[in-house]
CSV table of C-alpha atoms in Angstrom, one decimal:
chain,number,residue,atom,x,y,z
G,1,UNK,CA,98.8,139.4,40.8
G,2,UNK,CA,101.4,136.8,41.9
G,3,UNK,CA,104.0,138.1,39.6
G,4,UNK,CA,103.5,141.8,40.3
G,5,UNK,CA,103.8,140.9,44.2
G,6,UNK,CA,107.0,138.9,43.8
G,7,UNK,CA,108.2,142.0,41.7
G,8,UNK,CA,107.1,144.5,44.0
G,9,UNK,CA,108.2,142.6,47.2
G,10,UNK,CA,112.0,141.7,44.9
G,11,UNK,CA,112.9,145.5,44.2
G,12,UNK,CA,111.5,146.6,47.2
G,13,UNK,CA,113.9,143.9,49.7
G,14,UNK,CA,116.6,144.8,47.0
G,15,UNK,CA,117.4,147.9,48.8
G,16,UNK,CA,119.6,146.7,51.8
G,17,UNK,CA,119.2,149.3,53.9
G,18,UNK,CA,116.1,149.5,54.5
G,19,UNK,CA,116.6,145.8,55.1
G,20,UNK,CA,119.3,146.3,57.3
G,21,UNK,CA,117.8,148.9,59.6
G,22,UNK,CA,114.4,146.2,59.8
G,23,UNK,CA,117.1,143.7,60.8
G,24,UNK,CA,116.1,141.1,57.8
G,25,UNK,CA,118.5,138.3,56.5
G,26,UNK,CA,118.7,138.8,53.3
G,27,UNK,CA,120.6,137.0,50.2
G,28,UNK,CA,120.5,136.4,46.4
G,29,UNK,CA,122.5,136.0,43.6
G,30,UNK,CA,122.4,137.8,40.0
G,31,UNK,CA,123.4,135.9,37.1
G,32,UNK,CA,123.7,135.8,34.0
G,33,UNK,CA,122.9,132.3,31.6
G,34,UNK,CA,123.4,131.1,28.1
G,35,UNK,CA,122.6,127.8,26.3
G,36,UNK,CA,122.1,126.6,22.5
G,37,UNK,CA,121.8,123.9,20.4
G,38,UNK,CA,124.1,121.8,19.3
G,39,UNK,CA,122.6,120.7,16.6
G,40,UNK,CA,119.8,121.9,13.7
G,41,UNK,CA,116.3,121.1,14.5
G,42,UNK,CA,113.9,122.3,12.1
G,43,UNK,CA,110.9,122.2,14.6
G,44,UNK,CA,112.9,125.4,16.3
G,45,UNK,CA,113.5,128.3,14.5
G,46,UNK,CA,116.2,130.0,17.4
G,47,UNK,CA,119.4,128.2,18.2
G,48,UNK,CA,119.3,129.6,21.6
G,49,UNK,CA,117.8,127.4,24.4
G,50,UNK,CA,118.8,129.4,27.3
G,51,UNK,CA,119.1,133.2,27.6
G,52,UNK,CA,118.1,135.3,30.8
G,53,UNK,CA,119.6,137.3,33.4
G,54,UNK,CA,118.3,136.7,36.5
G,55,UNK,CA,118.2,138.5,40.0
G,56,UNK,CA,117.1,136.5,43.1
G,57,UNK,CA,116.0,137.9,46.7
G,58,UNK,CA,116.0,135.7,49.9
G,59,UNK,CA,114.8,136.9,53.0
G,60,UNK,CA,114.4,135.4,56.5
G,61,UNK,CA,113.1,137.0,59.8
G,62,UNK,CA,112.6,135.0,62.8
G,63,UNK,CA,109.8,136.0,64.7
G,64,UNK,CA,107.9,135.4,68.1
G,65,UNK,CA,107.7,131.8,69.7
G,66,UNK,CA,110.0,130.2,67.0
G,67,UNK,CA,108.2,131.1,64.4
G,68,UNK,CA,109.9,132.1,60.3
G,69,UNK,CA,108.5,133.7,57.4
G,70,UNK,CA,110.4,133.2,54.7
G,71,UNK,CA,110.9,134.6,51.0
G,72,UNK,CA,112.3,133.6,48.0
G,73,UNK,CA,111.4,135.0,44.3
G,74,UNK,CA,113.8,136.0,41.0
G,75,UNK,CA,113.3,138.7,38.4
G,76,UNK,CA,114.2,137.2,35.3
G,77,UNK,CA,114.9,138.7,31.5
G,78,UNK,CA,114.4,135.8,29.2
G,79,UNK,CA,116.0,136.8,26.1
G,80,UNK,CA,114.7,133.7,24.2
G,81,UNK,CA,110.9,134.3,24.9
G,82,UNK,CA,111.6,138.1,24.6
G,83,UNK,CA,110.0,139.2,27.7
G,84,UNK,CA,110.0,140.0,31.4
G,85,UNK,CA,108.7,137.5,34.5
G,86,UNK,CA,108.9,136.9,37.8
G,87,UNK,CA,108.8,134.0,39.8
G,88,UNK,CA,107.6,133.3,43.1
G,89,UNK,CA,109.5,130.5,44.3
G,90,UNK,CA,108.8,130.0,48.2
G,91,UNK,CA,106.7,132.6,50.4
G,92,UNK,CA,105.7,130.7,53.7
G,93,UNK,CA,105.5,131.2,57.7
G,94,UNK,CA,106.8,128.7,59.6
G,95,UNK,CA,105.1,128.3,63.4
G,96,UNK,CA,105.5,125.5,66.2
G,97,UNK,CA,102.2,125.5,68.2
G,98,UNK,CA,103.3,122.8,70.3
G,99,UNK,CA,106.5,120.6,71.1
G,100,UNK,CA,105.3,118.4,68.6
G,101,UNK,CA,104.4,119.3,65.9
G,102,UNK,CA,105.2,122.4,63.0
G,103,UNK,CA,103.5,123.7,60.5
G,104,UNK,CA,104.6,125.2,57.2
G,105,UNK,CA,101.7,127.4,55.2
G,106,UNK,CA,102.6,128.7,52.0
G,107,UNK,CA,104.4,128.6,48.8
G,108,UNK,CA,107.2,125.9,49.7
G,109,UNK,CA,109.7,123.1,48.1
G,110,UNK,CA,109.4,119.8,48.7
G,111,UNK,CA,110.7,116.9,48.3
G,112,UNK,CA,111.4,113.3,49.7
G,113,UNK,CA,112.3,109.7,48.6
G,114,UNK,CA,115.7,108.4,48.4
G,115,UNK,CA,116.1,109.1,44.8
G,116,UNK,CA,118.9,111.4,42.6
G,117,UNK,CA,117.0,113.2,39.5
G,118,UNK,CA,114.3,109.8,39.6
G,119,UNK,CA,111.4,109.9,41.9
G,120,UNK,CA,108.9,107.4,43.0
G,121,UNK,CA,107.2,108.9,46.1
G,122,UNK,CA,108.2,112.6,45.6
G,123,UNK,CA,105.2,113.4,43.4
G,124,UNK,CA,105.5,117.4,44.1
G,125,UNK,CA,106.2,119.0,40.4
G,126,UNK,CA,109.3,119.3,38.8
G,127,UNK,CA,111.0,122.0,36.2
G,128,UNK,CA,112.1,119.5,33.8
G,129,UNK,CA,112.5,121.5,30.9
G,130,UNK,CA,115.0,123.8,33.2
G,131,UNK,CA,117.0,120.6,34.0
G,132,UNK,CA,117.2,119.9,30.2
G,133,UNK,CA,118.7,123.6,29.1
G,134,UNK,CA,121.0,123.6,31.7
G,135,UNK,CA,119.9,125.9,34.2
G,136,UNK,CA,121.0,125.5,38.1
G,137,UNK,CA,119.8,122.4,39.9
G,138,UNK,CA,117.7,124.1,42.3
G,139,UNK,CA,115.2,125.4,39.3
G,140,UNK,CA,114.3,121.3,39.2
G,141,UNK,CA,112.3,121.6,42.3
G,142,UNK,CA,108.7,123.8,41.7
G,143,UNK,CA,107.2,125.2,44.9
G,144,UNK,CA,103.7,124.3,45.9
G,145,UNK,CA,100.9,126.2,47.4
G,146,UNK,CA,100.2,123.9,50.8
G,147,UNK,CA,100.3,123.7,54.1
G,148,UNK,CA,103.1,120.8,55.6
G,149,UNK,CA,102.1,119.3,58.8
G,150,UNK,CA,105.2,117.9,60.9
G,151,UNK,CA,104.6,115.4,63.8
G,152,UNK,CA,106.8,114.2,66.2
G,153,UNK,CA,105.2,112.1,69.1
G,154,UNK,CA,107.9,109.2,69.2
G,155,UNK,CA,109.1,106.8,68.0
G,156,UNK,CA,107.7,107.7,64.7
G,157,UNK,CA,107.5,111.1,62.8
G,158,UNK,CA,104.7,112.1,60.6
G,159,UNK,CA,104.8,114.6,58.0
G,160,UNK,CA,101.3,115.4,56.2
G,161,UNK,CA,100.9,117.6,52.8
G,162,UNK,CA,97.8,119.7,51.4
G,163,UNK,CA,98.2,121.1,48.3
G,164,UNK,CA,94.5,122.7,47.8
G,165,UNK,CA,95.8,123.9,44.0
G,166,UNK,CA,97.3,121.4,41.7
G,167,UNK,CA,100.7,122.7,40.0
G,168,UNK,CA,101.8,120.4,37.3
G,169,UNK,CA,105.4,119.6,36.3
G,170,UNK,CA,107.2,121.7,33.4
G,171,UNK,CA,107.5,118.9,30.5
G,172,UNK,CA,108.7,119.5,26.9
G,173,UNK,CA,105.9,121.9,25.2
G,174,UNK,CA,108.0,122.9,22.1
G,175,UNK,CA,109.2,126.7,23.2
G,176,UNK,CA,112.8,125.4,23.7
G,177,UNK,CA,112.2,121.6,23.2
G,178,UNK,CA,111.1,119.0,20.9
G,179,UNK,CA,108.2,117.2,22.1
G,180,UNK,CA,106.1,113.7,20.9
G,181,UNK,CA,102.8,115.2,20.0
G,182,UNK,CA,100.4,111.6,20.7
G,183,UNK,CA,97.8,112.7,18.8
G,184,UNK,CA,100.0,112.7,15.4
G,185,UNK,CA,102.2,110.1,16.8
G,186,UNK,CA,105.2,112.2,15.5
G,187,UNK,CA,107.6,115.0,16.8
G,188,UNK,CA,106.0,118.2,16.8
G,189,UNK,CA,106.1,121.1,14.1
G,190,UNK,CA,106.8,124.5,14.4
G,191,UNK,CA,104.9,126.2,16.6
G,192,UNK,CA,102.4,123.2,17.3
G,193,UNK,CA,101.3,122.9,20.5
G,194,UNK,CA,99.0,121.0,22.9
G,195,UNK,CA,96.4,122.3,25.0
G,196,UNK,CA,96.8,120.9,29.1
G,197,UNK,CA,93.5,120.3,30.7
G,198,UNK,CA,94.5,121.0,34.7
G,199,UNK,CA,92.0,119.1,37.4
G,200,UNK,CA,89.4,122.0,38.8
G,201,UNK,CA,90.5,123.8,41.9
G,202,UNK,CA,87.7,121.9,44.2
G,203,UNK,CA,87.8,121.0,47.5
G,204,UNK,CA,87.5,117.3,46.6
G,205,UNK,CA,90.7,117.8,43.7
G,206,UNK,CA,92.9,118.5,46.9
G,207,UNK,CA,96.3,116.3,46.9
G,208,UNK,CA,97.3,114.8,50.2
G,209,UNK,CA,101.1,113.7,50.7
G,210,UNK,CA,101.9,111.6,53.7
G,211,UNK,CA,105.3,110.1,54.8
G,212,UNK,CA,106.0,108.0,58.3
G,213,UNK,CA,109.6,107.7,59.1
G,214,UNK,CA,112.1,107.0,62.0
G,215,UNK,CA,115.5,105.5,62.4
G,216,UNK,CA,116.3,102.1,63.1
G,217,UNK,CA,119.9,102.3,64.4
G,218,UNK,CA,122.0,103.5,61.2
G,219,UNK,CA,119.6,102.9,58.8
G,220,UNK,CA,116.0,105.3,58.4
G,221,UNK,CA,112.9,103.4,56.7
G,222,UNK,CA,109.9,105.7,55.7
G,223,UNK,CA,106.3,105.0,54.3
G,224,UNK,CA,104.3,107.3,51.8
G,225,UNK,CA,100.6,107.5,51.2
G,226,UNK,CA,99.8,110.0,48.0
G,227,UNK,CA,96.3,110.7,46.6
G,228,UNK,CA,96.3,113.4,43.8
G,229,UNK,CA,96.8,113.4,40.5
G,230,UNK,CA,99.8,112.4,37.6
G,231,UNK,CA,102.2,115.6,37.6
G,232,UNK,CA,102.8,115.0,33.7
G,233,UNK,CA,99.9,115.0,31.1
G,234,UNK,CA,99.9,111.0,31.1
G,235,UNK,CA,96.0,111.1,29.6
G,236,UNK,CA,94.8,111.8,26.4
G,237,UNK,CA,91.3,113.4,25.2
G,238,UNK,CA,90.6,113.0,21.4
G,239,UNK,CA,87.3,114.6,22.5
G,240,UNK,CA,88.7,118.3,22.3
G,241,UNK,CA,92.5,117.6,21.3
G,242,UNK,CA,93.6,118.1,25.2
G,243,UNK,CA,96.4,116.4,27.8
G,244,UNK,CA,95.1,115.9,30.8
G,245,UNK,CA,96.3,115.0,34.5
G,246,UNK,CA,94.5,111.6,35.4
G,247,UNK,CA,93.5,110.9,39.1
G,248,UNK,CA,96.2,108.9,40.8
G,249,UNK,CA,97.0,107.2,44.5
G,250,UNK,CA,100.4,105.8,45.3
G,251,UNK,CA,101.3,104.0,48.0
G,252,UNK,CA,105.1,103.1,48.7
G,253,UNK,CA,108.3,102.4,51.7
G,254,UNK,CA,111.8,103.2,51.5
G,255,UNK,CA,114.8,102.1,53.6
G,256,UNK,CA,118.6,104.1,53.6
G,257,UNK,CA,121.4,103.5,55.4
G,258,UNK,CA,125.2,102.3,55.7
G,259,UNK,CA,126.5,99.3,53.3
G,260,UNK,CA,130.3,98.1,52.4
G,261,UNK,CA,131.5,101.5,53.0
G,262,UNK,CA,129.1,103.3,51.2
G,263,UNK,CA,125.3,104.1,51.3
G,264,UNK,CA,122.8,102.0,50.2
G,265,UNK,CA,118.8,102.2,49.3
G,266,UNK,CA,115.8,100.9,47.9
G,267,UNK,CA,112.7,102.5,47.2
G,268,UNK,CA,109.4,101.3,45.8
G,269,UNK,CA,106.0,102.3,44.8
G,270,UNK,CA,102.5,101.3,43.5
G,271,UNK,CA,101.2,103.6,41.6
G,272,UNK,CA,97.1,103.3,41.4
G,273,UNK,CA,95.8,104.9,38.3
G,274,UNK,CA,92.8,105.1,39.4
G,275,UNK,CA,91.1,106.2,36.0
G,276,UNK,CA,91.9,103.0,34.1
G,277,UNK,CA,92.3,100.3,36.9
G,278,UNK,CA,91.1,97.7,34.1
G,279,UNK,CA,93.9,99.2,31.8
G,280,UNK,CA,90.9,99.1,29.0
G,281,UNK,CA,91.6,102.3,28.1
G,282,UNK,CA,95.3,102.9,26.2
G,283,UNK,CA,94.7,107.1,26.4
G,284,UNK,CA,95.2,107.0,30.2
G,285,UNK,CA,98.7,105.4,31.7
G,286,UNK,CA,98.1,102.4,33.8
G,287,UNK,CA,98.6,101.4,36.8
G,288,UNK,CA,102.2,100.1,37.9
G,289,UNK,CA,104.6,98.9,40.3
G,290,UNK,CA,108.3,100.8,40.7
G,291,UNK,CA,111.5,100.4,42.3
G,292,UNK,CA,114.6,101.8,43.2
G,293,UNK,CA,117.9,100.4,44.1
G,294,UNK,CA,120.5,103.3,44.7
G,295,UNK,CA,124.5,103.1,46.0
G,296,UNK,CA,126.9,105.9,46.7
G,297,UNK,CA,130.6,105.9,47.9
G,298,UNK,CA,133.4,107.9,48.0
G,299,UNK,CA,136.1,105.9,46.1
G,300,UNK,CA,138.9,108.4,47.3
G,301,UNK,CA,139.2,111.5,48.6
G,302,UNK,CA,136.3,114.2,47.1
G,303,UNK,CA,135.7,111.3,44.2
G,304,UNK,CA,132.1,110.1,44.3
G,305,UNK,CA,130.3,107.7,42.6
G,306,UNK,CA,126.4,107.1,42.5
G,307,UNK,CA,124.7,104.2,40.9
G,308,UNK,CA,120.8,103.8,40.4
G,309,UNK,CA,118.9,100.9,39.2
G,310,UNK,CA,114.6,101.7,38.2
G,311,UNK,CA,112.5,99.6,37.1
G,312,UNK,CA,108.8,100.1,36.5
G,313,UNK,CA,106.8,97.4,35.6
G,314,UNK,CA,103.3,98.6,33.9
G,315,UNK,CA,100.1,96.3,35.5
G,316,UNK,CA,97.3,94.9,33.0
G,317,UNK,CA,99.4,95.3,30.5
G,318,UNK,CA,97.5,92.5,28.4
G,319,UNK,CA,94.2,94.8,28.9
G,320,UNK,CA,96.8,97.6,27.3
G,321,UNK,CA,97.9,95.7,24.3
G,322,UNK,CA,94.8,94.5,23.6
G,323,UNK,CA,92.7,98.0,23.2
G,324,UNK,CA,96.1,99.2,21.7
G,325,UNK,CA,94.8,100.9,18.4
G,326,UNK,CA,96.7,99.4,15.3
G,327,UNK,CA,99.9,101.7,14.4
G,328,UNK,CA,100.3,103.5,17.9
G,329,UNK,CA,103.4,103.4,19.5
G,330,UNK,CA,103.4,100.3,22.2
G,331,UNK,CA,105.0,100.9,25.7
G,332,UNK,CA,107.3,98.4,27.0
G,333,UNK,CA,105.5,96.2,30.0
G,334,UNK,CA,108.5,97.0,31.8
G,335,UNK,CA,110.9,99.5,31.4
G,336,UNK,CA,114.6,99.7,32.9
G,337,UNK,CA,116.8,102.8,33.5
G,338,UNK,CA,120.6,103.0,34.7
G,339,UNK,CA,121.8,106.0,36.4
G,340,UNK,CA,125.4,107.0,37.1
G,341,UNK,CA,126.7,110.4,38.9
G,342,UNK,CA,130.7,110.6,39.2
G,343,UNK,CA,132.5,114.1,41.0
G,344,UNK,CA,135.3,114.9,41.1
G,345,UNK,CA,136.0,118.1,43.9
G,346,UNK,CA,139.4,119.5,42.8
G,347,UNK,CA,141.8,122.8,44.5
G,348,UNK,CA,140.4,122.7,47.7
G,349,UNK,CA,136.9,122.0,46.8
G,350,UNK,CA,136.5,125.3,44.4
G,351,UNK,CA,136.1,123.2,41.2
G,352,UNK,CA,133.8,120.3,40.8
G,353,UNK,CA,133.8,118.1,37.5
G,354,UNK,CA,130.7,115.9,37.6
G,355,UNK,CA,129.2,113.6,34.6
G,356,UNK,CA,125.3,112.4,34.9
G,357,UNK,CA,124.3,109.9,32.8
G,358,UNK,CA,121.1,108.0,31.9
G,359,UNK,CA,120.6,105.1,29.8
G,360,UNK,CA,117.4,102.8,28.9
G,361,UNK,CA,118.2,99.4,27.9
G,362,UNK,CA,114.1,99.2,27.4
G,363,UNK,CA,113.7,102.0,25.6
G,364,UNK,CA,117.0,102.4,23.9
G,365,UNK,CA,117.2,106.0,24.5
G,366,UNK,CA,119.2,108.4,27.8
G,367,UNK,CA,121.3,111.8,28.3
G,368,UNK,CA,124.6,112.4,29.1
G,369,UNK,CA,125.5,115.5,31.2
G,370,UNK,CA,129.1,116.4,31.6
G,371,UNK,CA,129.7,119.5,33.5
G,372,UNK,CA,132.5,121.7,35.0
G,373,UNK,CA,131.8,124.1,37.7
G,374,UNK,CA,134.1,126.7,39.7
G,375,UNK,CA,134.1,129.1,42.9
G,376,UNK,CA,136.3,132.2,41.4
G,377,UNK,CA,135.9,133.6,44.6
G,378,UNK,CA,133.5,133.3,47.8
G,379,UNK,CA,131.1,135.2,46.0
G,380,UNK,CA,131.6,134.4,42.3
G,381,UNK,CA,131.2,131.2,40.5
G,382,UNK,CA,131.0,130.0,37.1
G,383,UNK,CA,129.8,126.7,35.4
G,384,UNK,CA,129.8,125.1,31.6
G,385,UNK,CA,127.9,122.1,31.0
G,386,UNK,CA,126.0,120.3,28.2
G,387,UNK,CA,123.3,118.1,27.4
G,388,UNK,CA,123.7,115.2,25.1
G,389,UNK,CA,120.1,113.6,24.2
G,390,UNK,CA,119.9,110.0,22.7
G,391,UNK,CA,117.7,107.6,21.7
G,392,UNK,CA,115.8,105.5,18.6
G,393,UNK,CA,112.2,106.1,18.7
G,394,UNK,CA,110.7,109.2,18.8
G,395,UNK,CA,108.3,108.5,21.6
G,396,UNK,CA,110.3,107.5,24.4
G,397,UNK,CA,111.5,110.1,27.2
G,398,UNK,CA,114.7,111.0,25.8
G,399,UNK,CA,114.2,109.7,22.3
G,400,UNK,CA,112.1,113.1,21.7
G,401,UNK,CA,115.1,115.3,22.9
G,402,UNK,CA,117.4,114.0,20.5
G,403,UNK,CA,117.7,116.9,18.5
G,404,UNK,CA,117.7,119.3,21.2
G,405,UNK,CA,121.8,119.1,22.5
G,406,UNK,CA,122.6,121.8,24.3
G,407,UNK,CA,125.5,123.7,25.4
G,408,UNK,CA,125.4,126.5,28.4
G,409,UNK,CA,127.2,128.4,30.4
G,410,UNK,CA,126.1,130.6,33.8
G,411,UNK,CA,127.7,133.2,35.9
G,412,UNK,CA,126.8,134.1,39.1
G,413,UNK,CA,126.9,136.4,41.7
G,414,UNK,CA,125.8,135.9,45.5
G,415,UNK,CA,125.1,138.7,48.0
């Protein structure tokens, strides 16, 4: 029903002058992307990883007492999966009942923390598999059904999240990437997949996001409050063969701000697993503690650097060990990851060279993604990128991507 109302309400807000005479602001882009491997995998029978056409429609109308409704979805032709879609990524009315405070209901993004592509306190869902084939950055951020409360009495604000239906985040399932398959403790076959056991859509199963923030000067500090669930299938039931989504709280502060010349930050969290507090039980992640030291700077004109330290340090990890069964593949007690972003903005800002990298001295494994992007004209851009996937052990995050390097290429364009 959802994807037959985002195509309706797409072709329908297609036609601009019907949108015109309703006086609607309306936007979108069509393009056209392409992506494949890099190298043979026999667990994939296509060498294609990426290739769709895709048609989005934006629309915006102000209304009455400052209130917005607001809607975003894309048509898509995916030639790898053979077949049509839509997606409904943002439908929501936006109203101010009072001075202070504004509510958002609907489909909407979002996102917080002080993190670039790693996230501690933002636990809304992510695409990840479209971030791994190559497709725009945006398409990393999945929209939730929920309705955002936004405080401001002074001198703190208050933003509170409901999200009554869980939404997971796209992981590695085997259609266009390798995946670690736990139960056989080896990369996946052909056409081997695992079944995802979602949390019921009860009252009780809704998630509840909370963030306090204000400025201090220069600098803004901001404390979280989740209680929901994992977004990746971090629990195992041998039972029926299933993934699952164990309960979890997470309580965490951030602080960002100016520092020699640049901008500096540090995030942390505590993640409460709240299924295996003991850590008895090695088929449900533990509980753990996480941190985040980040620094940008412009080094000279339009030449940026970004540097990110995580660390995540798993709790009762002697409980773990201990109920480890003999052969499975151990986690490291505490795992390390270096991040690094470099741009380059080049002709007047129209062309952008950027390189993201990620390495784990922990788990031996990361991804390298060079990319080179370019306004043609206001309306027209093109980019070519690829993604390099390393890593020793076939478990690890990127050590299951390794043969999955990919090279793609998008066109687009905006109306």
């Amino acid at each position: 029903m959802k994807c037959f109302a985002a195509v309706a309400l797409s072709a329908a807000l297609s036609l601009y002058p019907c949108a015109s005479v309703l006086a609607l602001s309306l936007h979108g882009f069509v393009e056209g992307a392409g992506g494949f491997r890099l190298k043979d995998d026999p667990a994939h029978v296509r060498d294609a990883t990426m290739g769709e056409g895709r048609l989005q429609v934006e629309l915006s109308q102000v209304g009455p007492a400052d209130s917005r409704l607001f809607f975003k979805a894309d048509l898509i032709g995916d030639g790898v999966e053979e077949r049509g879609d839509a997606d409904l990524r943002e439908f929501y009315l936006d109203v101010s009942p009072a001075p202070v405070i504004d509510i958002r209901a609907g489909r909407q993004i979002l996102t917080w923390g002080t993190g670039d592509l790693i996230f501690i306190n933002d636990l809304f869902p992510k695409d990840f598999v479209s971030f791994f084939i190559g497709r725009s950055l945006e398409y990393l951020k999945v929209g939730s059904d929920a309705v955002k409360f936004s405080l401001y009495p002074g001198p703190f604000s208050l933003d509170l999240v409901a999200v009554p239906h869980f939404t997971p985040s796209e992981v590695p399932q085997g259609e266009r990437l390798s995946f670690f398959n736990p139960f056989t403790d080896r990369i996946a076959a052909p056409d081997e997949s695992l079944s995802m056991r979602k949390p019921a859509a009860t009252t009780a199963n809704t998630e509840l996001a909370l963030r306090l923030y204000r400025t201090f000067g220069s600098y803004e500090g901001a404390l979280y409050g989740f209680r929901g669930f994992f977004k990746e299938p971090v629990g195992m039931d041998p039972a029926d063969g299933t993934l699952f989504y164990p309960k979890l709280s997470v309580y965490g502060a951030s602080m960002r701000g100016p520092f020699l010349q640049g901008v500096a930050s540090i995030e942390s969290g505590y993640y409460d697993s709240r299924e295996d507090r003991p850590g008895t039980n090695p088929l449900i992640e533990n509980s753990s503690l996480r941190y985040l030291l980040g620094y940008e700077r412009e080094i000279w004109t339009d030449f940026t650097v970004r540097a990110q330290y995580y660390l995540e340090q798993m709790l009762e990890s002697g409980a773990y060990k201990a109920s480890l069964p003999p052969g499975a593949p151990e986690k490291k007690e505490v795992r390390h990851l270096l991040f690094l972003r470099l741009t380059q903005l080049l002709r007047y800002q129209t062309v952008e060279l950027s390189l993201v990298g990620f390495y784990g001295p922990s788990d031996e494994d990361g991804m390298v993604n060079p990319q080179v992007s370019c306004k043609i004209t206001d309306r027209l851009s093109i980019a070519l990128g690829a993604n390099v996937f390393f890593g020793k052990k076939d478990f690890t995050q990127f050590g299951q991507l390794e043969r999955d390097d990919n090279l793609y290429l998008r066109l687009r364009a905006s109306y």
